PDB file of C-alpha atoms in Angstrom:
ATOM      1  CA  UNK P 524      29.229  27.784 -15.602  1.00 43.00           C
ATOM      2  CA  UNK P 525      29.715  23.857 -16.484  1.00 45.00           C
ATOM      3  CA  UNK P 526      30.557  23.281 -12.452  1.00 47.00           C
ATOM      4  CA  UNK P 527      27.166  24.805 -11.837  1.00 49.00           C
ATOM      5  CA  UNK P 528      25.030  22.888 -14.462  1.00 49.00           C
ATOM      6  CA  UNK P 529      26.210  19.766 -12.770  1.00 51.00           C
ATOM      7  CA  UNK P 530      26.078  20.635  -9.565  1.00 55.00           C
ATOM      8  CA  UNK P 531      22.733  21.498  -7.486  1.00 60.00           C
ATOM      9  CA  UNK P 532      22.842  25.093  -6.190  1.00 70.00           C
ATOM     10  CA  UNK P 533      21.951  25.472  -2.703  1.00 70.00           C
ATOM     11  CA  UNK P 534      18.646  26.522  -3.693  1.00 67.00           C
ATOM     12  CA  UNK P 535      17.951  23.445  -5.482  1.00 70.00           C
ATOM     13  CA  UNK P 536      19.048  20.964  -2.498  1.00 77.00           C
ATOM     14  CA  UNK P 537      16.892  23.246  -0.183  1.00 75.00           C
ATOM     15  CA  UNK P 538      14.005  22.767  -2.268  1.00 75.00           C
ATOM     16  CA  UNK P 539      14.539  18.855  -2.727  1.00 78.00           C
ATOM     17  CA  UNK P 540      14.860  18.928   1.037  1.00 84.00           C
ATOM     18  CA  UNK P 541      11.358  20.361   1.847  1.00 85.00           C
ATOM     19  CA  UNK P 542      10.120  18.587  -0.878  1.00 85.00           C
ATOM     20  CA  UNK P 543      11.499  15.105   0.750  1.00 88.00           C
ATOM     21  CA  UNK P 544       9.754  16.855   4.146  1.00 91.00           C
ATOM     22  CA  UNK P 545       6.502  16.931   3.149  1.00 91.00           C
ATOM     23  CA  UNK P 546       6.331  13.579   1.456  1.00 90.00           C
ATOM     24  CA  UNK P 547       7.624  12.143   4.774  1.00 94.00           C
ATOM     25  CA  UNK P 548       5.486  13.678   6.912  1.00 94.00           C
ATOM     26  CA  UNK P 549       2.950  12.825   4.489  1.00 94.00           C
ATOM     27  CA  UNK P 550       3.386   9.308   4.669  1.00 93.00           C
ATOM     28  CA  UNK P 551       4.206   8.950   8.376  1.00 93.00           C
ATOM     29  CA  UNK P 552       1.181   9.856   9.112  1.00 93.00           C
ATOM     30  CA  UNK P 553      -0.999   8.862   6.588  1.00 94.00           C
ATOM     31  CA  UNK P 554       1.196   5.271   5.271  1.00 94.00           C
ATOM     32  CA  UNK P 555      -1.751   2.918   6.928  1.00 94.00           C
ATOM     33  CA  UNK P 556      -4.471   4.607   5.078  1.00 93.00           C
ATOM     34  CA  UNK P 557      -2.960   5.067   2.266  1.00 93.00           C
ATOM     35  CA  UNK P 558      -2.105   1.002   2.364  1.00 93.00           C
ATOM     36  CA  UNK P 559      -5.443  -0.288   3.016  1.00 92.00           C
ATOM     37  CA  UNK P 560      -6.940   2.081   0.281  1.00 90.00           C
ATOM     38  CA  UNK P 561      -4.725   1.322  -2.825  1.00 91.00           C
ATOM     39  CA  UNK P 562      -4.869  -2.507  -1.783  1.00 92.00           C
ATOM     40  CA  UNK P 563      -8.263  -2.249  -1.846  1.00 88.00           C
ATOM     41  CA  UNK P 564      -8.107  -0.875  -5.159  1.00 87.00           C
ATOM     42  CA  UNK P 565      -6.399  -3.894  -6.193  1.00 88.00           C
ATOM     43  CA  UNK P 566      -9.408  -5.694  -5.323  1.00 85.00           C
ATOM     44  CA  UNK P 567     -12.059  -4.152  -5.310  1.00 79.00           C
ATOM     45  CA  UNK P 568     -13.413  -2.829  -8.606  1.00 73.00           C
ATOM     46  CA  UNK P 569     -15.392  -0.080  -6.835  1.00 72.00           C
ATOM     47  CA  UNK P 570     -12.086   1.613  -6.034  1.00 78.00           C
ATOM     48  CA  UNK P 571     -10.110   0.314  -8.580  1.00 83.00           C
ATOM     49  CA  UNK P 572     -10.000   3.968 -10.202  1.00 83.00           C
ATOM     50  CA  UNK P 573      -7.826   5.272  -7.194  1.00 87.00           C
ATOM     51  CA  UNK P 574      -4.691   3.215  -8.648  1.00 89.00           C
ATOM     52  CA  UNK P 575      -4.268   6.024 -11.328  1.00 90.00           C
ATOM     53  CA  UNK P 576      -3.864   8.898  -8.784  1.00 92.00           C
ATOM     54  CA  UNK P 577      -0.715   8.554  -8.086  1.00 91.00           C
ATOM     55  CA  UNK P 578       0.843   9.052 -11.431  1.00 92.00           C
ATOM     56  CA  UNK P 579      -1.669  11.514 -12.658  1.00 93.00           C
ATOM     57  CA  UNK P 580      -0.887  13.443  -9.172  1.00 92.00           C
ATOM     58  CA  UNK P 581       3.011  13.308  -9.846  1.00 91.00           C
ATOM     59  CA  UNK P 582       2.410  14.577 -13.553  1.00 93.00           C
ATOM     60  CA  UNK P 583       0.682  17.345 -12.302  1.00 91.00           C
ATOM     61  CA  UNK P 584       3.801  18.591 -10.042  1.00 90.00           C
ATOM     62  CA  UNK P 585       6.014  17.340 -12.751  1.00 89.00           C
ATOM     63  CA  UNK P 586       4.157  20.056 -15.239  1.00 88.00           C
ATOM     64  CA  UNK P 587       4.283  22.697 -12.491  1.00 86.00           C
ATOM     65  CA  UNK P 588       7.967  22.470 -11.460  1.00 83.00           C
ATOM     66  CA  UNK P 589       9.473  25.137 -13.596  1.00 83.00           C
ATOM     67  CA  UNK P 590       7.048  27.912 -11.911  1.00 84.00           C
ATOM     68  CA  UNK P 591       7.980  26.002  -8.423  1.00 82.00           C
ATOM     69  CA  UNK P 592      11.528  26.547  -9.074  1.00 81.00           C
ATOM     70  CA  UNK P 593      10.368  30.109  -9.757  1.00 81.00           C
ATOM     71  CA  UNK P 594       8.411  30.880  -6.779  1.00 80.00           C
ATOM     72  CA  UNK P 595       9.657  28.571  -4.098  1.00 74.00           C
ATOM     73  CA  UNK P 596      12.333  30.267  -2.754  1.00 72.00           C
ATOM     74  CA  UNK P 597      10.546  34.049  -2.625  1.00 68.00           C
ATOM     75  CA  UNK P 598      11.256  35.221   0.667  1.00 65.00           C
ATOM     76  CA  UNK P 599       8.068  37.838   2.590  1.00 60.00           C
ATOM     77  CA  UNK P 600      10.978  39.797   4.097  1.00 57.00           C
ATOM     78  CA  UNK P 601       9.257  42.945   2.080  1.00 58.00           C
ATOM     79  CA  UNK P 602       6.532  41.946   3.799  1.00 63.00           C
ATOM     80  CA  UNK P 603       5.408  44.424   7.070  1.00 64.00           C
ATOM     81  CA  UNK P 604       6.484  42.959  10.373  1.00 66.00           C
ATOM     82  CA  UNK P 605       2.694  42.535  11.585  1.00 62.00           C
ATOM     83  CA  UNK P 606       1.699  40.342   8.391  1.00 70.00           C
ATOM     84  CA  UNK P 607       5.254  38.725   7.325  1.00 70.00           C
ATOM     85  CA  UNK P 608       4.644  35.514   9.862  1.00 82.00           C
ATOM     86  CA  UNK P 609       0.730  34.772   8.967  1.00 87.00           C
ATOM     87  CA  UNK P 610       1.132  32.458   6.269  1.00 87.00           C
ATOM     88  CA  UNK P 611       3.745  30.024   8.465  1.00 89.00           C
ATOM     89  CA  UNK P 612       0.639  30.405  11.273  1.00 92.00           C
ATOM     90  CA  UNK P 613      -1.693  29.450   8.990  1.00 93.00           C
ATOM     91  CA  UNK P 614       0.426  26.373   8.026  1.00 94.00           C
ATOM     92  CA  UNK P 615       0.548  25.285  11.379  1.00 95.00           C
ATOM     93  CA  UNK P 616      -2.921  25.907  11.474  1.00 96.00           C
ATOM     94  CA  UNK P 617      -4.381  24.159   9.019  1.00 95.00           C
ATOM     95  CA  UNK P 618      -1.991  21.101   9.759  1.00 95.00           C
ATOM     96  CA  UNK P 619      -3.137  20.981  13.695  1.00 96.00           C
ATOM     97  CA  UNK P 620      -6.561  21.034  11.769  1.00 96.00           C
ATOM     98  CA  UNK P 621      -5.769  18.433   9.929  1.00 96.00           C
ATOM     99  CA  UNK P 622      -4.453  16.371  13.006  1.00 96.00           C
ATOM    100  CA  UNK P 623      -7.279  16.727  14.858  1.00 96.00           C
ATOM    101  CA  UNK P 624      -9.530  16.004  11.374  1.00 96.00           C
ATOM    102  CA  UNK P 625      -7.591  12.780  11.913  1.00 96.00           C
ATOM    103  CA  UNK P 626      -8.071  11.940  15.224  1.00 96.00           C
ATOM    104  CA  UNK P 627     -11.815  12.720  15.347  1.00 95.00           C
ATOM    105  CA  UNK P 628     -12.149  10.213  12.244  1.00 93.00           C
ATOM    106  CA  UNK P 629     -10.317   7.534  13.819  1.00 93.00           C
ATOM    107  CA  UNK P 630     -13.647   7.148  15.999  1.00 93.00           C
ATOM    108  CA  UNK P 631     -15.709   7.223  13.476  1.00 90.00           C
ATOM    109  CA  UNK P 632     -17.360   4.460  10.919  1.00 87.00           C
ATOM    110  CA  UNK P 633     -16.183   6.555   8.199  1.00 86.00           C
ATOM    111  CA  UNK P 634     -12.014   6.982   8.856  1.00 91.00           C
ATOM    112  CA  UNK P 635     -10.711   6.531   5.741  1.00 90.00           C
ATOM    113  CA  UNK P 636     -12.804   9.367   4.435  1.00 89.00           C
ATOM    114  CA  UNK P 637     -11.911  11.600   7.311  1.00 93.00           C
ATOM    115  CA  UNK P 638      -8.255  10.581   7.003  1.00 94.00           C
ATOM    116  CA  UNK P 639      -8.033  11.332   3.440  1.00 93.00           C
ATOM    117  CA  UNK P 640      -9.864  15.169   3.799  1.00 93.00           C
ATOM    118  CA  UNK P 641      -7.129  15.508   6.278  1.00 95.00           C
ATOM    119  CA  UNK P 642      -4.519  14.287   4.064  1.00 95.00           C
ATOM    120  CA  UNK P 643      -5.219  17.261   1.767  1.00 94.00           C
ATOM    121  CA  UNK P 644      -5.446  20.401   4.703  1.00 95.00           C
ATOM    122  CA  UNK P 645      -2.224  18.503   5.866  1.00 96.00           C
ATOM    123  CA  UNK P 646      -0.622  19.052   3.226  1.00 95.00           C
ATOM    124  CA  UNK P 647      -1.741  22.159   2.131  1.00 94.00           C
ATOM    125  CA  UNK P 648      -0.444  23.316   5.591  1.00 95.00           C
ATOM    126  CA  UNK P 649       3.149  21.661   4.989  1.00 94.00           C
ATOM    127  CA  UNK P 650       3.299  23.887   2.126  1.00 92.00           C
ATOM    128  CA  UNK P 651       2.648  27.146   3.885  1.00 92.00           C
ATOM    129  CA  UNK P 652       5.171  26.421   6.645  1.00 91.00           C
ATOM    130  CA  UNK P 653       8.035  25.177   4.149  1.00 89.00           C
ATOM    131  CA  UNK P 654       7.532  27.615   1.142  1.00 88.00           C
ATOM    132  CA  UNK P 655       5.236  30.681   1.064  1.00 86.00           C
ATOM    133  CA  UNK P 656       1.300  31.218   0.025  1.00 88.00           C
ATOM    134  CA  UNK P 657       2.770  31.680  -3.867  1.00 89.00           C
ATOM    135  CA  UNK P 658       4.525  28.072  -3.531  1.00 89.00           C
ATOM    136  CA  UNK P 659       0.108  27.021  -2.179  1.00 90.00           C
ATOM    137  CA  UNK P 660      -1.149  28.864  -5.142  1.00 90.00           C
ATOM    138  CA  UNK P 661       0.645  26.952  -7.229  1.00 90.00           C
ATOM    139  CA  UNK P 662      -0.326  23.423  -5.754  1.00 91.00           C
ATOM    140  CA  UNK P 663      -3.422  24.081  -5.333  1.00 92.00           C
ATOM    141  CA  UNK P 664      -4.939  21.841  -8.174  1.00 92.00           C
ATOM    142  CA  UNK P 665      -2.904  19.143  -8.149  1.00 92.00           C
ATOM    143  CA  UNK P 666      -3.445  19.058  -3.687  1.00 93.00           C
ATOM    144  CA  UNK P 667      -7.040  19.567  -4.395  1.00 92.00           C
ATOM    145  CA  UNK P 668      -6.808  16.644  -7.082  1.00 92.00           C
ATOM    146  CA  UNK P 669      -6.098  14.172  -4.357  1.00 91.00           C
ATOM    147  CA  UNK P 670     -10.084  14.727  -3.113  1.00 90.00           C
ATOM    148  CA  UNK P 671     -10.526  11.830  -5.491  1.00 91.00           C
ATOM    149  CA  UNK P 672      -8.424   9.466  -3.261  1.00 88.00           C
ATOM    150  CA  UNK P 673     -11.872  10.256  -0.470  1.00 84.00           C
ATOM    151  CA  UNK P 674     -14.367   7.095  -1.258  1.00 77.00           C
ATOM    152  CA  UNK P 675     -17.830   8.228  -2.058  1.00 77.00           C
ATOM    153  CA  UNK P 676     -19.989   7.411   0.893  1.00 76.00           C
ATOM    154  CA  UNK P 677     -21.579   4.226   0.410  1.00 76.00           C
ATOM    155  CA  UNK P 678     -25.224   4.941   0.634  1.00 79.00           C
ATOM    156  CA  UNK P 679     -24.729   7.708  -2.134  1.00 80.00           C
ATOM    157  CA  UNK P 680     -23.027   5.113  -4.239  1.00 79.00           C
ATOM    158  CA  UNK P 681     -25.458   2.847  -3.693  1.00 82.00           C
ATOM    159  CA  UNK P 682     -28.486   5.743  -4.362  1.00 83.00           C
ATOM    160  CA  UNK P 683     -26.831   6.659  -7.381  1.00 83.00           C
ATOM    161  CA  UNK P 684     -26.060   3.107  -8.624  1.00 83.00           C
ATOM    162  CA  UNK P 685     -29.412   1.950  -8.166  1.00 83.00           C
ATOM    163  CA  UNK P 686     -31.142   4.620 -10.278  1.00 85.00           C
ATOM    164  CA  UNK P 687     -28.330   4.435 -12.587  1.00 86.00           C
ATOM    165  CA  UNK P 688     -29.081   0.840 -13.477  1.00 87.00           C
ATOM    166  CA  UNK P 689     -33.222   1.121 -13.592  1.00 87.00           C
ATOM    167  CA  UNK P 690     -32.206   3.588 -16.276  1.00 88.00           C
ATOM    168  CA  UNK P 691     -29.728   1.097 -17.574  1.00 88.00           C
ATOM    169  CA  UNK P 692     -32.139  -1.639 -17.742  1.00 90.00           C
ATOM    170  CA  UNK P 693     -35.145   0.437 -19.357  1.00 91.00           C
ATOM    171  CA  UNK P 694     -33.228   2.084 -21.913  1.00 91.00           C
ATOM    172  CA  UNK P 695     -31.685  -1.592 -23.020  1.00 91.00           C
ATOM    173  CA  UNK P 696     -34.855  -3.245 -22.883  1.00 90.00           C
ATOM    174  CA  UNK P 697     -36.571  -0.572 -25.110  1.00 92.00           C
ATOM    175  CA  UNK P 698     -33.823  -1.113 -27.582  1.00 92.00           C
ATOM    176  CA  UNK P 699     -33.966  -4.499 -27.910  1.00 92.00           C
ATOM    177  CA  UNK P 700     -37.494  -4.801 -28.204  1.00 91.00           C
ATOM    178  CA  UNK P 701     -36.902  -2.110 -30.772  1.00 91.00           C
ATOM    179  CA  UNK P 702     -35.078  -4.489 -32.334  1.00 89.00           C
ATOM    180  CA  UNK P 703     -37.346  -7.706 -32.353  1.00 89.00           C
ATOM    181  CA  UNK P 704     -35.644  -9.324 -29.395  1.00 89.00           C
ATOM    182  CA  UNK P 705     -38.380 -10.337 -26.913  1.00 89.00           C
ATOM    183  CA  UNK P 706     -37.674  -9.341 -23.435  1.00 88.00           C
ATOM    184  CA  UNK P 707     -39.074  -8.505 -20.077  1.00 86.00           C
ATOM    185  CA  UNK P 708     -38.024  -6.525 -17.341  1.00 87.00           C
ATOM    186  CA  UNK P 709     -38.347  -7.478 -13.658  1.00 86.00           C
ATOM    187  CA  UNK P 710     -37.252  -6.328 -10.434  1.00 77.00           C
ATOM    188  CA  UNK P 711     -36.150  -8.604  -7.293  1.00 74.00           C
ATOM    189  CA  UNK P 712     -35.176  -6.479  -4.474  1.00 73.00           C
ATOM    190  CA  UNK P 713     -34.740  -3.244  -6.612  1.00 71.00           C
ATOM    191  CA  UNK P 714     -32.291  -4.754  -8.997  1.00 83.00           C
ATOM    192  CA  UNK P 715     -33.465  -4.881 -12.440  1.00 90.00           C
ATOM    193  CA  UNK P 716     -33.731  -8.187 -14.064  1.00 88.00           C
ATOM    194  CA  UNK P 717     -34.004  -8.241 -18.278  1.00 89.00           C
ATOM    195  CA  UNK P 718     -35.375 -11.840 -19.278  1.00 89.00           C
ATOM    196  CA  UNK P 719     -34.641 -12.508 -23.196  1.00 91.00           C
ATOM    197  CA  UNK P 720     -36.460 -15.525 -24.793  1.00 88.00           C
ATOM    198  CA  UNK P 721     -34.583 -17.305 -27.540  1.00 87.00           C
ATOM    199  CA  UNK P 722     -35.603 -18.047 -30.813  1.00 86.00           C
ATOM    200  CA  UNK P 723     -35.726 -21.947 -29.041  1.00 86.00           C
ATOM    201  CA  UNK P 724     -38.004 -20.734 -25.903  1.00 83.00           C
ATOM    202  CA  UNK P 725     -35.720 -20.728 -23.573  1.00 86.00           C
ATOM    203  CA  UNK P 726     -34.973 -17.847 -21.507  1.00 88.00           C
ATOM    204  CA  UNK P 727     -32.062 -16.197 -20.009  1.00 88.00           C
ATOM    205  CA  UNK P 728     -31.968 -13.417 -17.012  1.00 89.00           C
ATOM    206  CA  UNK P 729     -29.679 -10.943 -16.764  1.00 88.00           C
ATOM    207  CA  UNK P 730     -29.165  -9.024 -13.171  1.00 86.00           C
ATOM    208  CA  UNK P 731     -28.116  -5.158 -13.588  1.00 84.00           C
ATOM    209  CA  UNK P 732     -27.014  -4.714 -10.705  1.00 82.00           C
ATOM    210  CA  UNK P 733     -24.702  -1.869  -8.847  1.00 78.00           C
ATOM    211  CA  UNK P 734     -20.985  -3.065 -10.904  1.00 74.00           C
ATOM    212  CA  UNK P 735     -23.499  -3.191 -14.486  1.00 78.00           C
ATOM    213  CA  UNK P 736     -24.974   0.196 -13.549  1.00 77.00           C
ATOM    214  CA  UNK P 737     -22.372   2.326 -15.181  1.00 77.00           C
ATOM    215  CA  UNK P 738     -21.189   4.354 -11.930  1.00 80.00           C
ATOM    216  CA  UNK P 739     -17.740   3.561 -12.027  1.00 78.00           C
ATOM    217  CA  UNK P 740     -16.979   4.371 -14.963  1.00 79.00           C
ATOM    218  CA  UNK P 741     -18.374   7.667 -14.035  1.00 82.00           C
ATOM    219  CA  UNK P 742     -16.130   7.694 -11.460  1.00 83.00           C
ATOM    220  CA  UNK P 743     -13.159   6.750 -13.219  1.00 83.00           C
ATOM    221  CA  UNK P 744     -14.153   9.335 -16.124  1.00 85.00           C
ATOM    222  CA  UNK P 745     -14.358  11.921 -13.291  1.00 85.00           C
ATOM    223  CA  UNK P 746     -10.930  11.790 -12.401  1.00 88.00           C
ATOM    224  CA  UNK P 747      -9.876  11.615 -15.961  1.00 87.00           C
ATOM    225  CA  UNK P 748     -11.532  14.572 -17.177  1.00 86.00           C
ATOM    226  CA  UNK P 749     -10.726  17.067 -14.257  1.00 86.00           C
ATOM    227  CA  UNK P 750      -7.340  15.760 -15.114  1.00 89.00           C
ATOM    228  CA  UNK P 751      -7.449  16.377 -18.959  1.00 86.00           C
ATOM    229  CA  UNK P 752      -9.662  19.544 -18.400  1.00 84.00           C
ATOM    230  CA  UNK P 753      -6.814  21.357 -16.162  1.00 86.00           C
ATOM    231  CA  UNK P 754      -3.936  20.462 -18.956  1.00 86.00           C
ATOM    232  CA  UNK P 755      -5.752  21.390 -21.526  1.00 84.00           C
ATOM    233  CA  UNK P 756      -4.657  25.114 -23.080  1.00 80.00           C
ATOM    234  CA  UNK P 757      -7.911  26.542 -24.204  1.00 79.00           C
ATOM    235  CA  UNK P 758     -11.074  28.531 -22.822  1.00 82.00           C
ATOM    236  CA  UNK P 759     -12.543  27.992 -19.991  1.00 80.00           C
ATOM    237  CA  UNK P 760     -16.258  27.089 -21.656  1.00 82.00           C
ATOM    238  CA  UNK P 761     -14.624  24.703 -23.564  1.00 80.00           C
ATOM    239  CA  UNK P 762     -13.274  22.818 -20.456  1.00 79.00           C
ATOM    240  CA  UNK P 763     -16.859  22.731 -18.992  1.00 82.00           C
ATOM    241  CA  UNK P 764     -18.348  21.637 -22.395  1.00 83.00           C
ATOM    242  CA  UNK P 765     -16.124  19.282 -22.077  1.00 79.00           C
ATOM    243  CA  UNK P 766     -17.419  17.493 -18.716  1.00 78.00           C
ATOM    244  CA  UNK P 767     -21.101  18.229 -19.294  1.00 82.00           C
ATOM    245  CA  UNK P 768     -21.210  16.482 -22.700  1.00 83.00           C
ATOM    246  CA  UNK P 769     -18.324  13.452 -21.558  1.00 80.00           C
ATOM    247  CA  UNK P 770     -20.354  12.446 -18.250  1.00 81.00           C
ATOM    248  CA  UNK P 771     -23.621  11.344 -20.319  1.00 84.00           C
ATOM    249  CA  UNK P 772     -21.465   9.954 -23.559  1.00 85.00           C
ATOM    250  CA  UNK P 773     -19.821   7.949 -20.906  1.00 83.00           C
ATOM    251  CA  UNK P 774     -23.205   6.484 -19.657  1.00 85.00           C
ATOM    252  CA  UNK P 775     -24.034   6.429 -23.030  1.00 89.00           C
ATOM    253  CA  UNK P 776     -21.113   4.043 -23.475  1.00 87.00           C
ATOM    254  CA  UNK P 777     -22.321   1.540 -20.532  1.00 87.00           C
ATOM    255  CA  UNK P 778     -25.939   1.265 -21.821  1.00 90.00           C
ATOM    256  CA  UNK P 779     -24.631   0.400 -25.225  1.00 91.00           C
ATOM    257  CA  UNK P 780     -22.458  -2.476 -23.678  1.00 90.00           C
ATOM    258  CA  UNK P 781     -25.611  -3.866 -21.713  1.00 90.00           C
ATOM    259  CA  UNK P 782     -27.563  -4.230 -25.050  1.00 92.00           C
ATOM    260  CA  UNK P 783     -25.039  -5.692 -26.730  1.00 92.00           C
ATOM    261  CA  UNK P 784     -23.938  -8.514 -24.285  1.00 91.00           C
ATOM    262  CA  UNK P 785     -27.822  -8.693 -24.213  1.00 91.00           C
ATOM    263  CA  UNK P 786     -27.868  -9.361 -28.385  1.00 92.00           C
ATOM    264  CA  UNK P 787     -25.217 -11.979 -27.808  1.00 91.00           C
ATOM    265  CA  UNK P 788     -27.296 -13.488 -25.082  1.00 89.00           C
ATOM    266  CA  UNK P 789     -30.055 -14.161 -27.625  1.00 88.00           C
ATOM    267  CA  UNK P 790     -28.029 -15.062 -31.036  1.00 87.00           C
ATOM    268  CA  UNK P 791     -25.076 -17.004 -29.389  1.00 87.00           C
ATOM    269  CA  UNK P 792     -26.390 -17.955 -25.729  1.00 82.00           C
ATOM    270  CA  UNK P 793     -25.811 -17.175 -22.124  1.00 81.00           C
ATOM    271  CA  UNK P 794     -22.320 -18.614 -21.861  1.00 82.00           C
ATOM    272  CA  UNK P 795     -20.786 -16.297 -24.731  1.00 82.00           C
ATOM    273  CA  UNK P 796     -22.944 -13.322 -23.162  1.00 76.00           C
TER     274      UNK P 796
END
């Protein structure tokens, strides 16, 4: 009993062995996208939510690996002769799918989007041909959690972003007029512009733009929730409540930080706001 609690079973090495498979496959074919996307994130603050992913992702197996160990190595020989072999065809399946997902985004404007949809099939389909639909059951959130590594198109961020901001803008305003701070709001080329004027006259303009509009910290929140929503032991209603009521507290949050960095603006001037 002791030589077997400190050495892996058979079992255990196979499953560390198709477990190393499908990460190398994985990142074989998907290393250069992967690359350019979390060094990006490093940069750019409009992906700069995608760092987390990783570690959230590995929790998620982490938490499932007692019911991998479980189901993993379940054989279909029970299974009639006519059906036992569908699940490894429609691994291969969905990873020629996700292949040719890959190739046809390659040619496109929009690769790193179609290469990270095909990330997900791909590995979806790894699963099925190493370990058995229960093993896919089981993976299912935490493979369906990596959707959040696809960046949002760019004209719907920018749709969203916009509007997100004009509501920014007139809900801040309103407030600080509320308030007895004189302001006006502007627009230059759709971005919203709030002017203060000082108790000395002079004024000072501040741009809500895209990055001041809130949106990614919707984004960011996104990923969070889904991720604290699927943890969490309790009803499902209570999960939803959840993400209905955090998305707009979130916003919430964002115009609250606008109107104060605008009531700094006024008592303390531009270069503290």
């Amino acid at each position: 009993m002791l030589k077997n609690s400190i050495h892996p079973t058979w079992s255990q090495i196979a499953l560390g062995a198709k477990i190393a498979a499908i990460t190398l496959f994985t990142l074989a074919l998907f290393h250069q996208d992967l690359t350019i996307l979390f060094s990006d994130a490093l940069r750019n603050e409009t992906t700069s939510h995608l760092l987390i992913i990783p570690a959230l992702f590995t929790y998620l197996i982490y938490r499932k690996r007692k019911m991998l160990r479980a189901v993993a190595p379940v054989e279909n020989k029970t299974e009639p002769k006519e059906t036992r072999h569908i699940p490894l065809i429609c691994g291969i399946l969905l990873s020629i799918t996700a292949i040719l997902l890959y190739w046809h985004g390659s040619y496109t404007f929009t690769p790193i989007e179609y290469h990270m949809l095909a990330l997900l099939i791909f590995v979806a389909g790894l699963s099925l041909i190493l370990f058995n639909p229960q093993t896919l059951r089981q993976l299912l959130f935490p493979i369906a959690f990596l959707m959040f590594l696809v960046p949002p198109p760019s004209e719907i961020l920018f749709a969203v972003g916009a509007t997100l901001s004009v509501v920014s803008s007139l809900t801040s305003n309103a407030i600080i007029n509320a308030v007895g701070i004189p302001s006006t709001l502007t627009g230059e080329y759709g971005t919203p512009i709030i002017t203060i004027t000082r108790p000395d006259g002079t004024t000072i303009p501040f741009t809500v733009d895209i990055a001041c509009s809130g949106i990614y910290s919707l984004m960011g929140f996104l990923i969070f929730i889904a991720f604290v929503a699927y943890i969490t032991r309790d009803k499902p209603w209570k999960k939803l409540a959840l993400v209905i009521l955090g998305i707009p507290l979130v916003y919430l949050l964002n115009i609250i930080r606008i109107t104060i960095i605008l009531m700094i603006g006024y008592h303390y001037g531009e270069q503290l706001a």
